[in-house]
mmCIF file of C-alpha atoms and ligand atoms in Angstrom:
data_model
loop_
_atom_site.group_PDB
_atom_site.id
_atom_site.type_symbol
_atom_site.label_atom_id
_atom_site.label_comp_id
_atom_site.label_asym_id
_atom_site.label_seq_id
_atom_site.Cartn_x
_atom_site.Cartn_y
_atom_site.Cartn_z
ATOM 1 C CA MET A 4 39.081 2.973 35.224
ATOM 2 C CA ASN A 5 39.664 0.005 32.955
ATOM 3 C CA GLY A 6 43.375 -0.595 32.608
ATOM 4 C CA LYS A 7 44.144 1.302 35.820
ATOM 5 C CA ARG A 8 46.099 -0.166 38.717
ATOM 6 C CA LEU A 9 44.080 0.121 41.904
ATOM 7 C CA LEU A 10 45.269 -0.344 45.493
ATOM 8 C CA TYR A 11 42.958 -1.368 48.315
ATOM 9 C CA ALA A 12 45.004 -1.121 51.497
ATOM 10 C CA GLY A 13 44.158 -1.877 55.090
ATOM 11 C CA SER A 14 45.140 -3.930 58.084
ATOM 12 C CA PHE A 15 42.433 -6.586 57.453
ATOM 13 C CA ASP A 16 42.737 -7.974 60.978
ATOM 14 C CA PRO A 17 40.679 -9.952 60.013
ATOM 15 C CA LEU A 18 39.170 -9.540 56.509
ATOM 16 C CA THR A 19 35.411 -8.924 56.882
ATOM 17 C CA ASN A 20 32.452 -9.243 54.524
ATOM 18 C CA GLY A 21 32.528 -5.440 54.266
ATOM 19 C CA HIS A 22 36.120 -5.535 52.983
ATOM 20 C CA LEU A 23 35.296 -8.400 50.614
ATOM 21 C CA ASP A 24 32.365 -6.477 49.168
ATOM 22 C CA LEU A 25 34.674 -3.559 48.381
ATOM 23 C CA ILE A 26 37.230 -5.917 46.833
ATOM 24 C CA LEU A 27 34.598 -7.466 44.542
ATOM 25 C CA ARG A 28 33.206 -4.098 43.505
ATOM 26 C CA GLY A 29 36.649 -2.480 43.133
ATOM 27 C CA ALA A 30 38.034 -5.339 41.052
ATOM 28 C CA LYS A 31 35.249 -4.778 38.493
ATOM 29 C CA LEU A 32 36.222 -1.137 38.107
ATOM 30 C CA CYS A 33 39.923 -1.498 37.335
ATOM 31 C CA GLY A 34 42.411 -3.418 35.248
ATOM 32 C CA HIS A 35 44.334 -4.788 38.207
ATOM 33 C CA MET A 36 43.773 -4.581 41.957
ATOM 34 C CA VAL A 37 46.535 -4.883 44.541
ATOM 35 C CA ILE A 38 45.307 -5.660 48.043
ATOM 36 C CA GLY A 39 47.942 -4.129 50.304
ATOM 37 C CA VAL A 40 48.096 -5.577 53.790
ATOM 38 C CA ALA A 41 49.686 -3.080 56.162
ATOM 39 C CA LYS A 42 52.416 -4.711 58.231
ATOM 40 C CA ASN A 43 53.231 -1.958 60.677
ATOM 41 C CA VAL A 44 50.002 -0.212 61.549
ATOM 42 C CA SER A 45 50.015 1.531 64.908
ATOM 43 C CA LYS A 46 47.289 -0.873 66.092
ATOM 44 C CA LYS A 47 48.362 -4.080 67.781
ATOM 45 C CA SER A 48 47.235 -6.865 65.451
ATOM 46 C CA LEU A 49 45.638 -10.175 66.393
ATOM 47 C CA PHE A 50 46.737 -12.014 63.247
ATOM 48 C CA ALA A 51 50.241 -12.045 61.745
ATOM 49 C CA VAL A 52 50.507 -10.394 58.347
ATOM 50 C CA GLU A 53 51.005 -13.822 56.692
ATOM 51 C CA GLU A 54 47.741 -15.070 58.259
ATOM 52 C CA ARG A 55 45.866 -11.968 57.154
ATOM 53 C CA MET A 56 47.220 -12.395 53.618
ATOM 54 C CA GLU A 57 46.220 -16.076 53.606
ATOM 55 C CA MET A 58 42.655 -15.169 54.667
ATOM 56 C CA ILE A 59 42.441 -12.751 51.756
ATOM 57 C CA ARG A 60 44.011 -15.222 49.309
ATOM 58 C CA LEU A 61 41.487 -17.943 50.189
ATOM 59 C CA SER A 62 38.552 -15.537 49.923
ATOM 60 C CA THR A 63 39.582 -13.977 46.589
ATOM 61 C CA GLU A 64 41.242 -16.814 44.662
ATOM 62 C CA HIS A 65 38.423 -16.767 42.089
ATOM 63 C CA LEU A 66 39.292 -13.188 41.121
ATOM 64 C CA ARG A 67 41.638 -13.090 38.133
ATOM 65 C CA ASN A 68 42.834 -9.498 38.397
ATOM 66 C CA VAL A 69 43.684 -9.359 42.099
ATOM 67 C CA THR A 70 47.066 -9.809 43.801
ATOM 68 C CA ILE A 71 47.868 -9.616 47.506
ATOM 69 C CA ASP A 72 50.949 -7.999 48.948
ATOM 70 C CA GLY A 73 52.246 -6.848 52.312
ATOM 71 C CA PHE A 74 53.556 -3.326 52.685
ATOM 72 C CA ASP A 75 55.495 -1.376 55.250
ATOM 73 C CA GLY A 76 55.970 2.319 55.777
ATOM 74 C CA LEU A 77 54.261 5.142 53.959
ATOM 75 C CA LEU A 78 51.310 4.286 51.727
ATOM 76 C CA ALA A 79 52.336 7.009 49.280
ATOM 77 C CA ASP A 80 55.793 5.451 48.826
ATOM 78 C CA TYR A 81 54.190 2.111 48.052
ATOM 79 C CA VAL A 82 51.813 3.793 45.585
ATOM 80 C CA ARG A 83 54.779 5.215 43.664
ATOM 81 C CA GLU A 84 56.835 1.985 43.824
ATOM 82 C CA ARG A 85 53.960 -0.148 42.535
ATOM 83 C CA GLU A 86 52.812 2.437 39.967
ATOM 84 C CA ILE A 87 49.321 2.641 41.446
ATOM 85 C CA ASP A 88 46.831 4.962 39.716
ATOM 86 C CA VAL A 89 43.917 4.759 42.153
ATOM 87 C CA VAL A 90 43.710 4.137 45.904
ATOM 88 C CA LEU A 91 40.323 2.759 46.904
ATOM 89 C CA ARG A 92 38.797 3.494 50.293
ATOM 90 C CA GLY A 93 35.425 2.459 51.702
ATOM 91 C CA LEU A 94 33.067 4.838 53.494
ATOM 92 C CA ARG A 95 30.707 3.091 55.887
ATOM 93 C CA THR A 96 29.033 6.012 57.640
ATOM 94 C CA ALA A 97 29.503 9.764 57.979
ATOM 95 C CA ALA A 98 31.814 9.004 60.905
ATOM 96 C CA ASP A 99 34.400 7.576 58.484
ATOM 97 C CA PHE A 100 34.393 10.740 56.402
ATOM 98 C CA GLU A 101 36.458 13.085 58.622
ATOM 99 C CA TYR A 102 39.263 10.582 59.032
ATOM 100 C CA GLU A 103 39.209 9.546 55.381
ATOM 101 C CA ALA A 104 39.169 13.136 54.124
ATOM 102 C CA ARG A 105 42.229 14.015 56.248
ATOM 103 C CA MET A 106 44.072 10.947 55.020
ATOM 104 C CA ALA A 107 43.130 11.529 51.362
ATOM 105 C CA HIS A 108 44.255 15.173 51.483
ATOM 106 C CA MET A 109 47.561 14.217 53.114
ATOM 107 C CA ASN A 110 48.123 11.391 50.649
ATOM 108 C CA ALA A 111 47.323 13.689 47.707
ATOM 109 C CA ARG A 112 50.309 15.804 48.792
ATOM 110 C CA LEU A 113 52.512 12.746 49.161
ATOM 111 C CA TYR A 114 51.690 10.522 46.161
ATOM 112 C CA GLY A 115 53.697 12.558 43.660
ATOM 113 C CA ASN A 116 52.634 10.359 40.724
ATOM 114 C CA GLY A 117 49.169 11.781 40.048
ATOM 115 C CA ALA A 118 47.361 8.953 41.888
ATOM 116 C CA GLU A 119 43.830 9.647 43.114
ATOM 117 C CA THR A 120 41.950 8.388 46.169
ATOM 118 C CA VAL A 121 38.495 7.116 45.219
ATOM 119 C CA PHE A 122 35.691 6.200 47.636
ATOM 120 C CA LEU A 123 32.969 3.586 47.409
ATOM 121 C CA LEU A 124 30.063 3.627 49.867
ATOM 122 C CA SER A 125 29.796 0.419 51.846
ATOM 123 C CA ARG A 126 26.590 -1.481 51.341
ATOM 124 C CA PRO A 127 24.201 -0.671 54.229
ATOM 125 C CA GLU A 128 24.242 -4.240 55.559
ATOM 126 C CA TYR A 129 28.007 -3.938 56.122
ATOM 127 C CA SER A 130 28.066 -0.372 57.428
ATOM 128 C CA PHE A 131 28.398 -1.356 61.093
ATOM 129 C CA ILE A 132 31.066 -4.047 60.680
ATOM 130 C CA SER A 133 34.655 -3.433 61.723
ATOM 131 C CA SER A 134 37.526 -5.841 62.268
ATOM 132 C CA GLY A 135 37.765 -4.670 65.882
ATOM 133 C CA LEU A 136 34.131 -5.517 66.664
ATOM 134 C CA VAL A 137 34.487 -8.878 64.913
ATOM 135 C CA ARG A 138 37.574 -9.671 67.036
ATOM 136 C CA GLU A 139 35.732 -8.704 70.225
ATOM 137 C CA VAL A 140 32.587 -10.731 69.478
ATOM 138 C CA PHE A 141 34.704 -13.740 68.469
ATOM 139 C CA ALA A 142 36.886 -13.521 71.603
ATOM 140 C CA LEU A 143 33.707 -13.622 73.711
ATOM 141 C CA ASN A 144 32.386 -16.643 71.766
ATOM 142 C CA GLY A 145 29.700 -14.717 69.841
ATOM 143 C CA ASP A 146 28.569 -15.786 66.371
ATOM 144 C CA ILE A 147 30.536 -13.906 63.676
ATOM 145 C CA SER A 148 29.506 -16.141 60.771
ATOM 146 C CA GLY A 149 27.485 -13.325 59.155
ATOM 147 C CA PHE A 150 30.380 -10.869 59.277
ATOM 148 C CA VAL A 151 33.408 -12.658 57.814
ATOM 149 C CA PRO A 152 33.894 -14.894 54.744
ATOM 150 C CA GLY A 153 33.619 -18.646 55.418
ATOM 151 C CA GLU A 154 37.342 -19.217 54.844
ATOM 152 C CA VAL A 155 38.208 -16.544 57.390
ATOM 153 C CA LEU A 156 35.891 -18.082 59.973
ATOM 154 C CA LYS A 157 37.544 -21.481 59.457
ATOM 155 C CA LEU A 158 41.023 -20.016 59.977
ATOM 156 C CA MET A 159 39.909 -18.073 63.043
ATOM 157 C CA LYS A 160 38.335 -21.143 64.614
ATOM 158 C CA ARG A 161 41.437 -23.225 63.879
ATOM 159 C CA GLU A 162 43.605 -20.535 65.494
ATOM 160 C CA LYS A 163 41.436 -20.454 68.625
ATOM 161 C CA ALA A 164 41.232 -24.245 69.029
HETATM 162 N N1 COA B 16 34.062 -2.953 55.741
HETATM 163 C C1 COA B 16 34.297 -3.345 56.987
HETATM 164 N N2 COA B 16 35.198 -2.760 57.795
HETATM 165 C C2 COA B 16 35.882 -1.724 57.312
HETATM 166 C C3 COA B 16 35.691 -1.252 56.005
HETATM 167 C C4 COA B 16 34.726 -1.911 55.207
HETATM 168 N N3 COA B 16 34.465 -1.525 53.953
HETATM 169 N N4 COA B 16 36.502 -0.212 55.812
HETATM 170 C C5 COA B 16 37.180 -0.036 56.948
HETATM 171 N N5 COA B 16 36.803 -0.957 57.855
HETATM 172 C C6 COA B 16 37.253 -1.066 59.237
HETATM 173 C C7 COA B 16 38.479 -1.880 59.394
HETATM 174 O O1 COA B 16 38.146 -3.226 59.615
HETATM 175 C C8 COA B 16 39.106 -1.259 60.611
HETATM 176 O O2 COA B 16 38.480 -1.742 61.775
HETATM 177 P P1 COA B 16 39.231 -1.739 63.183
HETATM 178 O O3 COA B 16 39.786 -0.364 63.397
HETATM 179 O O4 COA B 16 38.163 -2.096 64.120
HETATM 180 O O5 COA B 16 40.322 -2.769 63.054
HETATM 181 C C9 COA B 16 38.739 0.210 60.491
HETATM 182 O O6 COA B 16 37.593 0.249 59.703
HETATM 183 C C10 COA B 16 39.800 1.020 59.851
HETATM 184 O O7 COA B 16 40.180 0.364 58.676
HETATM 185 P P2 COA B 16 41.079 1.005 57.600
HETATM 186 O O8 COA B 16 40.576 2.350 57.274
HETATM 187 O O9 COA B 16 41.270 0.047 56.494
HETATM 188 O O10 COA B 16 42.369 1.257 58.397
HETATM 189 P P3 COA B 16 43.456 0.290 58.622
HETATM 190 O O11 COA B 16 44.009 0.634 59.928
HETATM 191 O O12 COA B 16 43.017 -1.083 58.445
HETATM 192 O O13 COA B 16 44.468 0.688 57.435
HETATM 193 C C11 COA B 16 45.944 2.195 56.188
HETATM 194 C C12 COA B 16 44.701 2.054 57.060
HETATM 195 C C13 COA B 16 46.859 1.028 56.251
HETATM 196 C C14 COA B 16 45.491 2.387 54.758
HETATM 197 C C15 COA B 16 46.623 3.482 56.689
HETATM 198 O O14 COA B 16 46.819 3.387 58.073
HETATM 199 C C16 COA B 16 47.957 3.720 56.014
HETATM 200 O O15 COA B 16 47.999 4.233 54.934
HETATM 201 N N6 COA B 16 49.055 3.341 56.683
HETATM 202 C C17 COA B 16 50.416 3.492 56.161
HETATM 203 C C18 COA B 16 51.148 4.642 56.836
HETATM 204 C C19 COA B 16 50.834 5.948 56.167
HETATM 205 O O16 COA B 16 51.021 6.151 54.989
HETATM 206 N N7 COA B 16 50.374 6.908 56.982
HETATM 207 C C20 COA B 16 50.011 8.212 56.503
HETATM 208 C C21 COA B 16 48.597 8.196 55.994
HETATM 209 S S1 COA B 16 48.115 9.763 55.359
#
């Protein structure tokens, strides 16, 4: 996929070590990676899109071929506008598969530019992590230091203080 433009999209509320692992692995597989932070997901977000983008920027600034952007509306429209070749998704467990397969099939009908959805399996040590669980543990003062990048933890603590 060298030379290809790859999109890794999500709400990243907040960015977790599982997301970061996919970013590192995805960035090695493509020419350029766009990390697309969804602005208007149906879920109510804890962090503003600018904060989520800042968390990602701080955690990925050593990566030369990665840019971060916010997007609104249909993923497929964004894929066409930004001339994306590959949309990367992570699969943590079999439970992710049904949802991901439905989304990939729908997107395949909507892309209209020949883009493909490609899946990477999450590493087993990250397979149980989700942003929602991280938010819940953090809200109840649990230790989330093993689940989010250091820069994200700093921002979250500053926000809570
Ligand atoms: N490591 C850790 N956590 C992961 C993960 C990984 N590798 N992959 C997914 N997750 C978690 C996320 O943290 C999130 O957790 P949460 O629900 O507890 O917050 C959950 O799994 C779902 O994440 P994700 O699949 O990235 O969904 P999302 O809601 O963050 O973003 C979009 C999905 C933005 C790509 C999708 O909703 C979209 O395309 N929206 C645009 C509108 C559109 O086009 N709709 C039609 C789609 S066919």
